[in-house]
């Protein structure tokens, strides 16, 4: 594959993003050349990356993946990135552990095999490193020098770190009242971090304005004008889960929903593996998980609606607190088409689920992981998730970033440094 040097965003035809062939509209199928655009000029539908995989032979591809690096770049032939991506300075995220969660399974009554895909192990401790790594390659290809985003917290840290590593400037925008762990994680890499007085949805609107303004010129917003590329990173969750299961599809998978992008791309990744012949073609169900305090998609699902009505978020699961989720309607389609569901849990159930996962499996999840584990439990109780089937639950972030959620957890006892004092505490 030829490697081109691209000087500016105007020479889009020379862009080398590997197997990515064009952008195509999810609604009307209209195709445009690869570029920093995200909405269809014909119908305003979202653009997504279209590939040419026609030259791949299943066995050769499988071997090439298996011989690849222990990161998302083992799947470079299926991503919008240049072939030599692993040699460039980036954070090499992914290939996180798939934990066989037998003790959690026993607690929840799952007999068909329960797994936790633990993305807290990524370089900035959330799944966001997967998506930012794609956006970074697109930013390099289009000649952007500043990396930016609107973030509910985790994305800000992932962008700051990726930009630092790549030697780009970063300037990211967050709601001003996020958890301290996320603010520090975002600031420490030395980029600019701007708190906005408002919700995530206000931050996002602000960024859309900035893109159209001279002040934002030369800026790559990973989740706005680079969104088609960014979103593809979530496919790697599906690829890794199947490869780690021995190139098998799970029967059921529980995915958290913020904008809904991750869930739609997990589905896209599974379908690609089937089409490429890397896994057997059999049905799977995708379940979406939200917090009750920000549940626009689960509310629509349960009401049987196709339209997602925006909400004003109020939940401890701040990384999922998007009241007007861009991919909400597509999530509804996927949950219904695959026979899955979308469910939500209260903040109290989120905290209980964080503690349950920690005490059964030694995995400390952020609130988003409490949402998926809590929703899994609820779906089993409701009879919507089949406990006799292989089930994968995503944990997308690290509990150290949301310590406030488990603030009541602490010392069992405080004693003097004597054996007598220890015996008195009744712990012997
Ligand atoms: C961003 C994020 C998600 C999912 O986001 P989508 O916008 O739905 O793709 C899930 N978990 C965590 C911890 C996140 O930060």
Short mmCIF file of C-alpha atoms and ligand atoms in Angstrom, two decimals:
data_model
loop_
_atom_site.label_atom_id
_atom_site.label_comp_id
_atom_site.label_asym_id
_atom_site.label_seq_id
_atom_site.Cartn_x
_atom_site.Cartn_y
_atom_site.Cartn_z
CA UNK A 1 0.00 0.00 0.00
CA UNK A 2 1.35 3.42 -0.95
CA UNK A 3 2.15 5.86 1.82
CA UNK A 4 1.32 9.44 0.90
CA UNK A 5 2.36 12.59 2.66
CA UNK A 6 -0.61 14.89 3.00
CA UNK A 7 0.10 18.54 3.59
CA UNK A 8 -3.38 19.91 4.09
CA UNK A 9 -7.04 19.03 4.31
CA UNK A 10 -7.59 20.20 0.75
CA UNK A 11 -5.81 17.25 -0.88
CA UNK A 12 -8.39 14.70 0.27
CA UNK A 13 -7.85 12.42 -2.74
CA UNK A 14 -4.28 11.65 -1.59
CA UNK A 15 -5.40 10.57 1.90
CA UNK A 16 -4.14 7.15 2.94
CA UNK A 17 -6.40 5.66 5.56
CA UNK A 18 -5.80 2.02 4.67
CA UNK A 19 -8.91 0.10 3.59
CA UNK A 20 -11.20 3.14 4.08
CA UNK A 21 -12.53 3.91 0.60
CA UNK A 22 -15.00 6.75 1.15
CA UNK A 23 -17.57 8.15 3.56
CA UNK A 24 -21.15 7.07 3.00
CA UNK A 25 -24.38 8.39 4.45
CA UNK A 26 -26.09 6.10 6.87
CA UNK A 27 -29.49 7.35 5.73
CA UNK A 28 -29.32 7.77 1.96
CA UNK A 29 -26.07 6.00 1.00
CA UNK A 30 -24.63 9.10 -0.72
CA UNK A 31 -20.82 8.73 -0.94
CA UNK A 32 -18.20 11.44 -0.55
CA UNK A 33 -14.38 11.26 -0.57
CA UNK A 34 -12.59 10.80 2.76
CA UNK A 35 -12.39 14.16 4.53
CA UNK A 36 -13.13 15.93 7.81
CA UNK A 37 -16.89 15.96 7.29
CA UNK A 38 -19.60 14.25 9.31
CA UNK A 39 -23.01 15.14 7.86
CA UNK A 40 -24.41 14.23 4.46
CA UNK A 41 -24.69 17.19 2.08
CA UNK A 42 -27.82 15.61 0.58
CA UNK A 43 -29.91 14.70 3.63
CA UNK A 44 -27.87 15.73 6.73
CA UNK A 45 -27.65 12.07 7.83
CA UNK A 46 -24.50 10.90 9.63
CA UNK A 47 -21.56 9.85 7.46
CA UNK A 48 -19.68 6.64 8.19
CA UNK A 49 -16.57 5.01 6.82
CA UNK A 50 -17.08 2.64 3.88
CA UNK A 51 -14.38 0.05 3.18
CA UNK A 52 -13.12 -2.13 0.46
CA UNK A 53 -12.48 -5.53 2.05
CA UNK A 54 -12.98 -7.43 -1.22
CA UNK A 55 -9.32 -8.48 -1.55
CA UNK A 56 -9.22 -10.26 1.84
CA UNK A 57 -9.00 -14.01 2.08
CA UNK A 58 -10.39 -15.26 5.42
CA UNK A 59 -7.51 -17.52 6.43
CA UNK A 60 -4.79 -15.04 5.45
CA UNK A 61 -6.58 -12.26 7.30
CA UNK A 62 -7.05 -14.37 10.44
CA UNK A 63 -3.35 -15.28 10.47
CA UNK A 64 -2.30 -11.71 9.89
CA UNK A 65 -4.48 -10.51 12.80
CA UNK A 66 -3.22 -13.23 15.13
CA UNK A 67 0.40 -12.34 14.30
CA UNK A 68 -0.27 -8.62 14.89
CA UNK A 69 0.59 -6.45 17.91
CA UNK A 70 -1.21 -6.79 21.27
CA UNK A 71 -3.25 -3.65 20.63
CA UNK A 72 -6.10 -2.51 18.41
CA UNK A 73 -3.59 -2.29 15.56
CA UNK A 74 -3.79 -6.05 15.05
CA UNK A 75 -7.07 -5.10 13.31
CA UNK A 76 -5.52 -2.31 11.19
CA UNK A 77 -6.68 -4.07 7.97
CA UNK A 78 -10.27 -3.41 9.14
CA UNK A 79 -9.82 0.18 10.36
CA UNK A 80 -9.51 3.63 8.71
CA UNK A 81 -5.78 3.89 9.42
CA UNK A 82 -2.61 3.63 7.33
CA UNK A 83 -0.94 0.24 7.19
CA UNK A 84 2.11 1.41 9.20
CA UNK A 85 -0.03 2.90 11.99
CA UNK A 86 1.64 0.86 14.74
CA UNK A 87 4.99 2.53 13.96
CA UNK A 88 3.67 6.06 14.57
CA UNK A 89 3.65 7.68 18.01
CA UNK A 90 0.28 6.79 19.53
CA UNK A 91 -0.97 5.15 22.72
CA UNK A 92 -1.46 1.65 21.23
CA UNK A 93 -4.67 1.00 23.17
CA UNK A 94 -6.78 -2.12 23.26
CA UNK A 95 -6.28 -5.88 23.56
CA UNK A 96 -7.64 -5.48 27.08
CA UNK A 97 -8.47 -8.51 29.14
CA UNK A 98 -11.64 -10.53 28.80
CA UNK A 99 -12.30 -11.73 32.34
CA UNK A 100 -14.18 -15.00 32.76
CA UNK A 101 -16.41 -13.89 35.62
CA UNK A 102 -17.42 -17.16 37.27
CA UNK A 103 -18.07 -15.73 40.72
CA UNK A 104 -20.18 -12.90 39.33
CA UNK A 105 -21.98 -15.46 37.16
CA UNK A 106 -22.83 -17.54 40.23
CA UNK A 107 -24.16 -14.43 41.98
CA UNK A 108 -26.34 -13.47 38.98
CA UNK A 109 -27.39 -17.03 38.12
CA UNK A 110 -25.66 -17.07 34.73
CA UNK A 111 -24.81 -20.63 33.66
CA UNK A 112 -23.89 -20.13 29.99
CA UNK A 113 -20.58 -18.33 30.64
CA UNK A 114 -20.24 -14.71 31.76
CA UNK A 115 -17.35 -12.45 30.71
CA UNK A 116 -16.37 -8.91 31.58
CA UNK A 117 -14.51 -7.03 28.83
CA UNK A 118 -12.42 -4.76 31.04
CA UNK A 119 -11.47 -1.57 29.24
CA UNK A 120 -10.20 0.09 32.39
CA UNK A 121 -6.84 -1.36 31.28
CA UNK A 122 -6.44 1.13 28.43
CA UNK A 123 -3.70 3.80 28.60
CA UNK A 124 -5.99 6.51 30.01
CA UNK A 125 -8.22 3.99 31.78
CA UNK A 126 -11.30 4.06 29.62
CA UNK A 127 -12.53 2.71 26.31
CA UNK A 128 -12.10 6.19 24.77
CA UNK A 129 -8.46 5.48 23.83
CA UNK A 130 -9.78 3.14 21.12
CA UNK A 131 -11.78 5.83 19.36
CA UNK A 132 -9.28 8.66 19.84
CA UNK A 133 -6.54 6.52 18.24
CA UNK A 134 -8.58 6.42 15.00
CA UNK A 135 -9.35 10.15 15.13
CA UNK A 136 -5.65 10.89 15.63
CA UNK A 137 -4.78 9.10 12.38
CA UNK A 138 -7.51 11.02 10.56
CA UNK A 139 -6.22 14.28 12.09
CA UNK A 140 -2.71 13.49 10.87
CA UNK A 141 -4.01 12.57 7.40
CA UNK A 142 -5.99 15.81 7.09
CA UNK A 143 -3.19 17.98 8.42
CA UNK A 144 -4.84 19.18 11.65
CA UNK A 145 -2.48 20.57 14.29
CA UNK A 146 -4.90 20.89 17.23
CA UNK A 147 -6.91 18.02 18.62
CA UNK A 148 -10.16 18.90 20.37
CA UNK A 149 -13.44 17.41 21.62
CA UNK A 150 -16.53 17.89 23.70
CA UNK A 151 -16.35 15.39 26.53
CA UNK A 152 -18.25 13.91 29.43
CA UNK A 153 -14.83 13.34 31.02
CA UNK A 154 -13.06 10.28 29.73
CA UNK A 155 -12.68 11.58 26.21
CA UNK A 156 -10.90 14.72 27.44
CA UNK A 157 -8.16 12.61 29.06
CA UNK A 158 -7.84 10.33 26.05
CA UNK A 159 -7.49 13.30 23.67
CA UNK A 160 -5.01 15.09 25.95
CA UNK A 161 -2.81 12.01 26.18
CA UNK A 162 -2.96 11.09 22.49
CA UNK A 163 -2.14 14.67 21.44
CA UNK A 164 0.77 14.83 23.87
CA UNK A 165 2.20 11.59 22.53
CA UNK A 166 1.77 12.68 18.91
CA UNK A 167 3.18 16.15 19.51
CA UNK A 168 -0.05 17.98 18.65
CA UNK A 169 -1.70 20.78 20.58
CA UNK A 170 -4.92 19.90 22.42
CA UNK A 171 -7.77 22.06 23.65
CA UNK A 172 -10.74 20.17 25.05
CA UNK A 173 -14.12 21.18 26.46
CA UNK A 174 -15.97 19.61 29.39
CA UNK A 175 -18.91 20.47 31.64
CA UNK A 176 -17.33 22.48 34.50
CA UNK A 177 -18.63 20.22 37.28
CA UNK A 178 -17.05 16.83 36.47
CA UNK A 179 -15.44 14.38 38.92
CA UNK A 180 -11.98 15.49 40.10
CA UNK A 181 -10.38 12.28 38.82
CA UNK A 182 -11.51 13.10 35.30
CA UNK A 183 -10.49 16.75 35.46
CA UNK A 184 -6.99 15.87 36.68
CA UNK A 185 -6.68 13.08 34.09
CA UNK A 186 -7.58 15.55 31.37
CA UNK A 187 -5.32 18.38 32.56
CA UNK A 188 -2.15 16.51 33.44
CA UNK A 189 -1.03 15.95 29.83
CA UNK A 190 -0.42 19.66 29.45
CA UNK A 191 -3.07 20.63 26.89
CA UNK A 192 -5.75 23.26 27.43
CA UNK A 193 -8.85 22.18 29.33
CA UNK A 194 -11.90 24.43 29.30
CA UNK A 195 -14.85 23.99 31.67
CA UNK A 196 -18.16 25.13 30.24
CA UNK A 197 -21.02 26.28 32.43
CA UNK A 198 -23.65 23.86 31.20
CA UNK A 199 -24.38 20.19 30.49
CA UNK A 200 -22.57 17.97 27.99
CA UNK A 201 -25.23 18.84 25.44
CA UNK A 202 -24.37 22.55 25.85
CA UNK A 203 -20.66 21.72 25.46
CA UNK A 204 -21.38 19.78 22.28
CA UNK A 205 -23.45 22.59 20.80
CA UNK A 206 -20.66 25.03 21.60
CA UNK A 207 -18.12 22.84 19.78
CA UNK A 208 -20.33 22.64 16.68
CA UNK A 209 -20.35 26.46 16.61
CA UNK A 210 -16.59 26.61 17.07
CA UNK A 211 -16.04 24.34 14.05
CA UNK A 212 -17.82 26.82 11.81
CA UNK A 213 -15.85 29.76 13.22
CA UNK A 214 -12.36 30.99 12.21
CA UNK A 215 -11.35 30.41 15.88
CA UNK A 216 -11.67 26.67 15.29
CA UNK A 217 -9.81 26.53 11.99
CA UNK A 218 -7.25 23.74 11.74
CA UNK A 219 -8.86 21.95 14.67
CA UNK A 220 -9.80 18.29 14.54
CA UNK A 221 -12.72 17.63 16.91
CA UNK A 222 -12.46 13.92 17.42
CA UNK A 223 -16.17 13.41 18.07
CA UNK A 224 -17.52 16.08 15.69
CA UNK A 225 -15.72 16.67 12.36
CA UNK A 226 -13.63 13.50 12.79
CA UNK A 227 -16.58 11.50 14.16
CA UNK A 228 -16.88 9.04 11.25
CA UNK A 229 -13.30 7.87 11.89
CA UNK A 230 -13.46 8.12 15.68
CA UNK A 231 -16.58 5.96 15.84
CA UNK A 232 -14.89 3.09 14.00
CA UNK A 233 -12.61 2.53 17.01
CA UNK A 234 -15.49 0.92 18.90
CA UNK A 235 -15.55 -1.94 16.37
CA UNK A 236 -12.34 -3.18 17.97
CA UNK A 237 -14.30 -4.14 21.10
CA UNK A 238 -16.33 -6.57 19.00
CA UNK A 239 -13.23 -7.89 17.22
CA UNK A 240 -11.33 -8.48 20.46
CA UNK A 241 -14.22 -10.14 22.24
CA UNK A 242 -14.72 -12.62 19.40
CA UNK A 243 -11.01 -13.34 18.97
CA UNK A 244 -10.59 -13.79 22.74
CA UNK A 245 -13.52 -16.22 22.74
CA UNK A 246 -11.61 -18.27 20.14
CA UNK A 247 -13.20 -16.57 17.10
CA UNK A 248 -16.71 -17.12 18.42
CA UNK A 249 -19.61 -14.70 18.66
CA UNK A 250 -21.05 -14.22 22.14
CA UNK A 251 -24.81 -14.86 22.33
CA UNK A 252 -25.52 -11.67 24.27
CA UNK A 253 -23.58 -8.49 24.88
CA UNK A 254 -24.41 -5.63 27.25
CA UNK A 255 -23.10 -2.21 26.13
CA UNK A 256 -23.39 1.18 27.89
CA UNK A 257 -25.01 4.06 26.01
CA UNK A 258 -23.91 7.70 26.08
CA UNK A 259 -24.29 8.97 22.49
CA UNK A 260 -24.95 5.38 21.41
CA UNK A 261 -21.99 5.35 19.03
CA UNK A 262 -20.17 2.51 20.78
CA UNK A 263 -23.19 0.22 20.67
CA UNK A 264 -23.83 0.80 16.97
CA UNK A 265 -20.19 0.10 16.14
CA UNK A 266 -20.01 -3.04 18.27
CA UNK A 267 -22.86 -4.28 16.10
CA UNK A 268 -21.04 -3.18 12.92
CA UNK A 269 -17.89 -4.99 14.08
CA UNK A 270 -19.76 -8.23 14.72
CA UNK A 271 -21.45 -8.08 11.32
CA UNK A 272 -18.12 -7.47 9.58
CA UNK A 273 -16.59 -10.53 11.25
CA UNK A 274 -19.51 -12.60 10.01
CA UNK A 275 -19.23 -11.19 6.48
CA UNK A 276 -15.47 -11.80 6.42
CA UNK A 277 -16.02 -15.40 7.53
CA UNK A 278 -13.96 -14.95 10.70
CA UNK A 279 -16.85 -16.13 12.89
CA UNK A 280 -19.80 -18.39 12.30
CA UNK A 281 -22.98 -16.66 11.10
CA UNK A 282 -25.39 -17.06 14.00
CA UNK A 283 -27.74 -14.72 15.84
CA UNK A 284 -26.56 -12.50 18.70
CA UNK A 285 -28.44 -10.05 20.89
CA UNK A 286 -27.26 -6.56 21.80
CA UNK A 287 -28.53 -4.94 25.00
CA UNK A 288 -28.09 -1.25 25.82
CA UNK A 289 -27.57 0.09 29.35
CA UNK A 290 -28.34 3.54 30.74
CA UNK A 291 -28.67 5.25 34.10
CA UNK A 292 -32.26 6.06 35.07
CA UNK A 293 -31.19 9.69 35.59
CA UNK A 294 -30.25 9.89 31.90
CA UNK A 295 -32.32 7.32 30.08
CA UNK A 296 -33.63 8.83 26.85
CA UNK A 297 -32.96 5.65 24.85
CA UNK A 298 -34.31 3.11 27.34
CA UNK A 299 -37.41 5.29 27.84
CA UNK A 300 -38.05 5.27 24.08
CA UNK A 301 -37.34 1.54 23.85
CA UNK A 302 -39.78 0.66 26.60
CA UNK A 303 -42.47 2.94 25.17
CA UNK A 304 -42.06 1.37 21.72
CA UNK A 305 -41.09 4.73 20.18
CA UNK A 306 -38.71 5.30 17.25
CA UNK A 307 -37.95 8.85 18.32
CA UNK A 308 -35.68 9.58 21.28
CA UNK A 309 -36.87 12.53 23.37
CA UNK A 310 -34.01 14.52 24.98
CA UNK A 311 -33.69 14.57 28.77
CA UNK A 312 -31.78 16.75 31.23
CA UNK A 313 -29.30 14.37 32.88
CA UNK A 314 -29.11 13.88 36.64
CA UNK A 315 -27.05 10.81 37.54
CA UNK A 316 -23.72 9.78 39.06
CA UNK A 317 -22.93 8.01 35.76
CA UNK A 318 -21.56 11.24 34.28
CA UNK A 319 -19.60 9.56 31.50
CA UNK A 320 -22.95 8.38 30.09
CA UNK A 321 -24.84 11.62 30.76
CA UNK A 322 -25.80 12.63 27.23
CA UNK A 323 -29.40 13.80 27.25
CA UNK A 324 -29.71 14.05 23.47
CA UNK A 325 -27.83 11.02 22.11
CA UNK A 326 -26.92 11.36 18.42
CA UNK A 327 -27.10 7.63 17.72
CA UNK A 328 -30.18 6.94 19.87
CA UNK A 329 -32.50 5.92 17.01
CA UNK A 330 -29.88 3.53 15.60
CA UNK A 331 -29.49 1.94 19.02
CA UNK A 332 -33.24 1.33 19.12
CA UNK A 333 -33.06 -0.32 15.68
CA UNK A 334 -30.21 -2.61 16.70
CA UNK A 335 -31.73 -3.64 20.03
CA UNK A 336 -35.01 -4.47 18.27
CA UNK A 337 -33.44 -6.15 15.23
CA UNK A 338 -31.21 -8.43 17.29
CA UNK A 339 -33.88 -9.26 19.89
CA UNK A 340 -32.07 -7.38 22.65
CA UNK A 341 -33.40 -4.56 24.84
CA UNK A 342 -32.46 -1.23 26.43
CA UNK A 343 -32.79 -0.95 30.20
CA UNK A 344 -31.77 1.47 32.95
CA UNK A 345 -30.83 1.34 36.64
CA UNK A 346 -30.94 3.84 39.50
CA UNK A 347 -27.85 5.46 40.99
CA UNK A 348 -28.22 3.20 44.03
CA UNK A 349 -28.26 0.12 41.81
CA UNK A 350 -25.18 1.45 39.99
CA UNK A 351 -23.26 1.71 43.27
CA UNK A 352 -24.40 -1.78 44.33
CA UNK A 353 -23.25 -3.18 40.99
CA UNK A 354 -19.83 -1.50 41.23
CA UNK A 355 -19.36 -3.15 44.61
CA UNK A 356 -20.69 -6.50 43.39
CA UNK A 357 -18.23 -6.61 40.48
CA UNK A 358 -15.37 -5.55 42.73
CA UNK A 359 -16.09 -8.11 45.44
CA UNK A 360 -16.74 -11.03 43.08
CA UNK A 361 -14.09 -10.45 40.39
CA UNK A 362 -11.57 -7.91 41.68
CA UNK A 363 -12.55 -5.48 38.93
CA UNK A 364 -13.08 -1.88 40.05
CA UNK A 365 -15.37 -0.26 37.50
CA UNK A 366 -16.32 3.34 37.05
CA UNK A 367 -20.01 4.24 37.23
CA UNK A 368 -20.52 3.23 33.57
CA UNK A 369 -19.45 -0.33 34.51
CA UNK A 370 -21.92 -0.21 37.40
CA UNK A 371 -24.57 0.65 34.82
CA UNK A 372 -23.83 -2.37 32.60
CA UNK A 373 -23.51 -4.85 35.47
CA UNK A 374 -26.62 -3.43 37.17
CA UNK A 375 -28.59 -3.58 33.92
CA UNK A 376 -27.41 -7.16 33.29
CA UNK A 377 -28.77 -8.16 36.69
CA UNK A 378 -32.07 -6.41 35.98
CA UNK A 379 -32.42 -7.97 32.52
CA UNK A 380 -31.93 -11.43 34.02
CA UNK A 381 -34.54 -10.73 36.69
CA UNK A 382 -36.94 -9.47 33.98
CA UNK A 383 -36.35 -12.59 31.89
CA UNK A 384 -35.02 -10.53 28.94
CA UNK A 385 -31.46 -11.84 29.11
CA UNK A 386 -31.03 -15.62 28.93
CA UNK A 387 -28.70 -16.81 31.73
CA UNK A 388 -28.00 -20.06 29.88
CA UNK A 389 -26.28 -18.20 27.02
CA UNK A 390 -22.74 -16.83 26.66
CA UNK A 391 -22.88 -13.23 27.82
CA UNK A 392 -20.31 -10.43 27.66
CA UNK A 393 -20.67 -7.30 29.81
CA UNK A 394 -18.56 -4.24 29.01
CA UNK A 395 -16.72 -2.31 31.70
CA UNK A 396 -15.64 0.82 29.89
CA UNK A 397 -13.79 2.72 32.62
CA UNK A 398 -11.75 2.67 35.81
CA UNK A 399 -13.29 3.10 39.26
CA UNK A 400 -10.43 5.35 40.36
CA UNK A 401 -11.95 8.07 38.19
CA UNK A 402 -15.30 8.03 40.01
CA UNK A 403 -14.26 7.52 43.63
CA UNK A 404 -17.13 9.67 44.91
CA UNK A 405 -19.61 7.01 43.81
CA UNK A 406 -18.29 4.63 46.46
CA UNK A 407 -17.36 7.33 49.00
CA UNK A 408 -18.98 5.36 51.84
CA UNK A 409 -16.40 2.58 51.38
CA UNK A 410 -13.42 2.77 53.73
CA UNK A 411 -11.69 1.36 56.77
CA UNK A 412 -13.18 -1.69 58.46
CA UNK A 413 -11.61 -0.63 61.79
CA UNK A 414 -8.96 1.67 63.22
CA UNK A 415 -6.79 0.06 65.90
CA UNK A 416 -3.68 0.68 67.95
CA UNK A 417 -0.65 -1.28 66.65
CA UNK A 418 -1.08 -4.07 69.21
CA UNK A 419 -2.45 -7.62 68.98
CA UNK A 420 -4.83 -6.90 71.83
CA UNK A 421 -6.32 -4.00 69.98
CA UNK A 422 -6.69 -6.18 66.84
CA UNK A 423 -8.44 -8.94 68.83
CA UNK A 424 -10.80 -6.39 70.35
CA UNK A 425 -11.83 -5.28 66.85
CA UNK A 426 -13.23 -8.80 66.30
CA UNK A 427 -11.47 -9.43 62.98
CA UNK A 428 -9.24 -12.38 63.99
C1 LIG B 1 -17.90 7.55 26.24
C2 LIG B 1 -18.16 6.42 27.11
C3 LIG B 1 -19.05 5.38 26.75
C4 LIG B 1 -19.88 5.28 25.49
O1 LIG B 1 -20.06 6.37 24.74
P1 LIG B 1 -20.90 6.43 23.39
O2 LIG B 1 -21.03 7.90 23.20
O3 LIG B 1 -22.21 5.76 23.61
O4 LIG B 1 -20.10 5.79 22.34
C5 LIG B 1 -19.16 4.31 27.61
N1 LIG B 1 -18.48 4.26 28.76
C6 LIG B 1 -17.62 5.22 29.13
C7 LIG B 1 -16.91 5.09 30.43
C8 LIG B 1 -17.43 6.33 28.33
O5 LIG B 1 -16.56 7.27 28.71
#
